[in-house]
Coordinates of C-alpha atoms in Angstrom, one line a residue:
X1 CA 25.9 -25.9 55.2
X2 CA 24.2 -25.3 58.7
X3 CA 24.4 -22.2 60.7
X4 CA 23.5 -20.8 63.9
X5 CA 20.6 -18.2 64.1
X6 CA 18.2 -16.7 66.3
X7 CA 14.6 -16.8 65.9
X8 CA 12.1 -13.7 66.7
X9 CA 11.7 -15.3 70.6
X10 CA 15.8 -15.3 70.7
X11 CA 16.1 -18.9 70.8
X12 CA 18.9 -20.5 69.0
X13 CA 18.3 -23.2 66.6
X14 CA 20.5 -24.5 63.7
X15 CA 19.5 -23.9 59.9
X16 CA 20.9 -24.8 56.8
X17 CA 21.2 -22.6 53.7
X18 CA 21.8 -24.0 50.3
X19 CA 21.7 -20.1 48.8
X20 CA 21.3 -17.1 49.7
X21 CA 17.5 -17.2 49.6
X22 CA 17.4 -20.7 50.1
X23 CA 17.4 -21.8 53.4
X24 CA 15.7 -25.1 55.6
X25 CA 15.4 -26.0 59.0
X26 CA 13.9 -29.2 58.4
X27 CA 15.9 -32.4 56.1
X28 CA 13.7 -35.6 55.3
X29 CA 13.9 -38.7 54.2
X30 CA 11.4 -40.2 51.8
X31 CA 11.0 -44.0 51.3
X32 CA 8.2 -44.7 48.5
X33 CA 6.7 -47.3 46.2
X34 CA 4.1 -48.3 43.7
X35 CA 1.6 -50.8 44.8
X36 CA -0.9 -52.7 42.1
X37 CA -3.6 -54.0 44.8
X38 CA -5.5 -53.2 48.0
X39 CA -3.6 -56.4 49.4
X40 CA -0.3 -55.4 48.7
X41 CA -1.6 -51.8 49.7
X42 CA -2.8 -52.8 53.1
X43 CA 0.6 -54.7 53.4
X44 CA 2.7 -51.5 52.8
X45 CA 0.6 -50.4 55.8
X46 CA 1.6 -52.9 58.3
X47 CA 5.1 -52.5 57.2
X48 CA 4.8 -49.2 58.5
X49 CA 3.1 -49.9 61.6
X50 CA 5.4 -52.4 62.6
X51 CA 8.5 -50.1 61.9
X52 CA 6.6 -47.0 63.4
X53 CA 7.8 -46.6 67.4
X54 CA 11.3 -47.1 66.3
X55 CA 11.1 -44.6 63.5
X56 CA 9.2 -41.9 65.9
X57 CA 12.2 -42.6 68.6
X58 CA 14.9 -41.7 66.4
X59 CA 17.0 -38.4 67.6
X60 CA 15.6 -35.4 66.1
X61 CA 12.6 -36.5 64.4
X62 CA 10.1 -33.9 63.9
X63 CA 7.6 -35.9 61.9
X64 CA 6.3 -39.0 60.6
X65 CA 3.9 -38.6 57.3
X66 CA 2.2 -41.2 55.2
X67 CA 1.1 -40.3 52.0
X68 CA -1.2 -42.6 49.5
X69 CA -2.3 -41.7 46.2
X70 CA -5.1 -44.3 44.8
X71 CA -4.8 -42.8 41.5
X72 CA -0.9 -43.2 41.0
X73 CA -0.5 -46.2 43.5
X74 CA 2.0 -44.4 45.4
X75 CA 2.5 -45.3 48.9
X76 CA 5.3 -42.7 50.4
X77 CA 6.9 -42.3 54.3
X78 CA 8.3 -39.1 54.9
X79 CA 10.5 -39.2 57.8
X80 CA 11.7 -35.2 58.6
X81 CA 14.4 -34.6 61.7
X82 CA 16.0 -31.2 62.3
X83 CA 18.5 -30.4 59.9
X84 CA 21.5 -30.2 62.5
X85 CA 20.9 -33.7 63.6
X86 CA 19.8 -35.6 60.2
X87 CA 23.7 -36.7 59.4
X88 CA 23.8 -38.4 62.5
X89 CA 20.9 -40.3 61.0
X90 CA 22.7 -40.6 57.7
X91 CA 25.7 -42.1 59.4
X92 CA 23.6 -44.9 60.6
X93 CA 22.2 -45.9 57.1
X94 CA 19.1 -44.7 58.2
X95 CA 18.4 -47.4 59.9
X96 CA 15.3 -49.1 60.1
X97 CA 15.8 -48.0 56.4
X98 CA 17.2 -51.3 54.9
X99 CA 14.8 -53.5 56.8
X100 CA 12.0 -51.4 55.5
X101 CA 12.7 -51.6 52.5
X102 CA 13.1 -55.3 51.6
X103 CA 10.1 -56.0 53.5
X104 CA 8.4 -53.5 51.2
X105 CA 10.2 -55.6 48.1
X106 CA 9.3 -58.9 49.5
X107 CA 5.1 -57.8 49.0
X108 CA 3.4 -59.0 46.1
X109 CA 2.5 -56.4 43.4
X110 CA 4.7 -53.8 45.1
X111 CA 7.2 -52.2 42.6
X112 CA 9.6 -49.4 41.8
X113 CA 10.6 -49.1 45.9
X114 CA 12.9 -46.1 46.3
X115 CA 14.3 -43.2 48.6
X116 CA 15.1 -39.4 48.5
X117 CA 16.5 -37.2 50.6
X118 CA 15.4 -33.4 50.6
X119 CA 15.0 -30.3 52.6
X120 CA 11.7 -28.8 54.0
X121 CA 11.0 -24.8 55.1
X122 CA 7.9 -24.4 56.2
X123 CA 6.4 -21.1 54.3
X124 CA 3.8 -20.2 56.8

């Protein structure tokens, strides 16, 4: 659920709440896969670069992060949006997600193409 709150500067913003003591102000969508060769990792990065401006232009985007683990060979893209506008993106089937994932699946030596949605809240 999303509720209207005020921060210490008296600006209004919407914050989600899972339980009384678990709130969030950000919802993220993760696109991930496993890569097996340097060539496949390079191709994954190319797919991201080719879609980055479209992703960054989504309404409410707070951050776009890329995570690469050389040990477990993960390639992840995390798109974080303000909690109160995430539903609009969800209603559009997370565009350009389907195209992005299809391009990852087409790369030789890429496997386990998956997505996940989760909440974020800074604890700083």
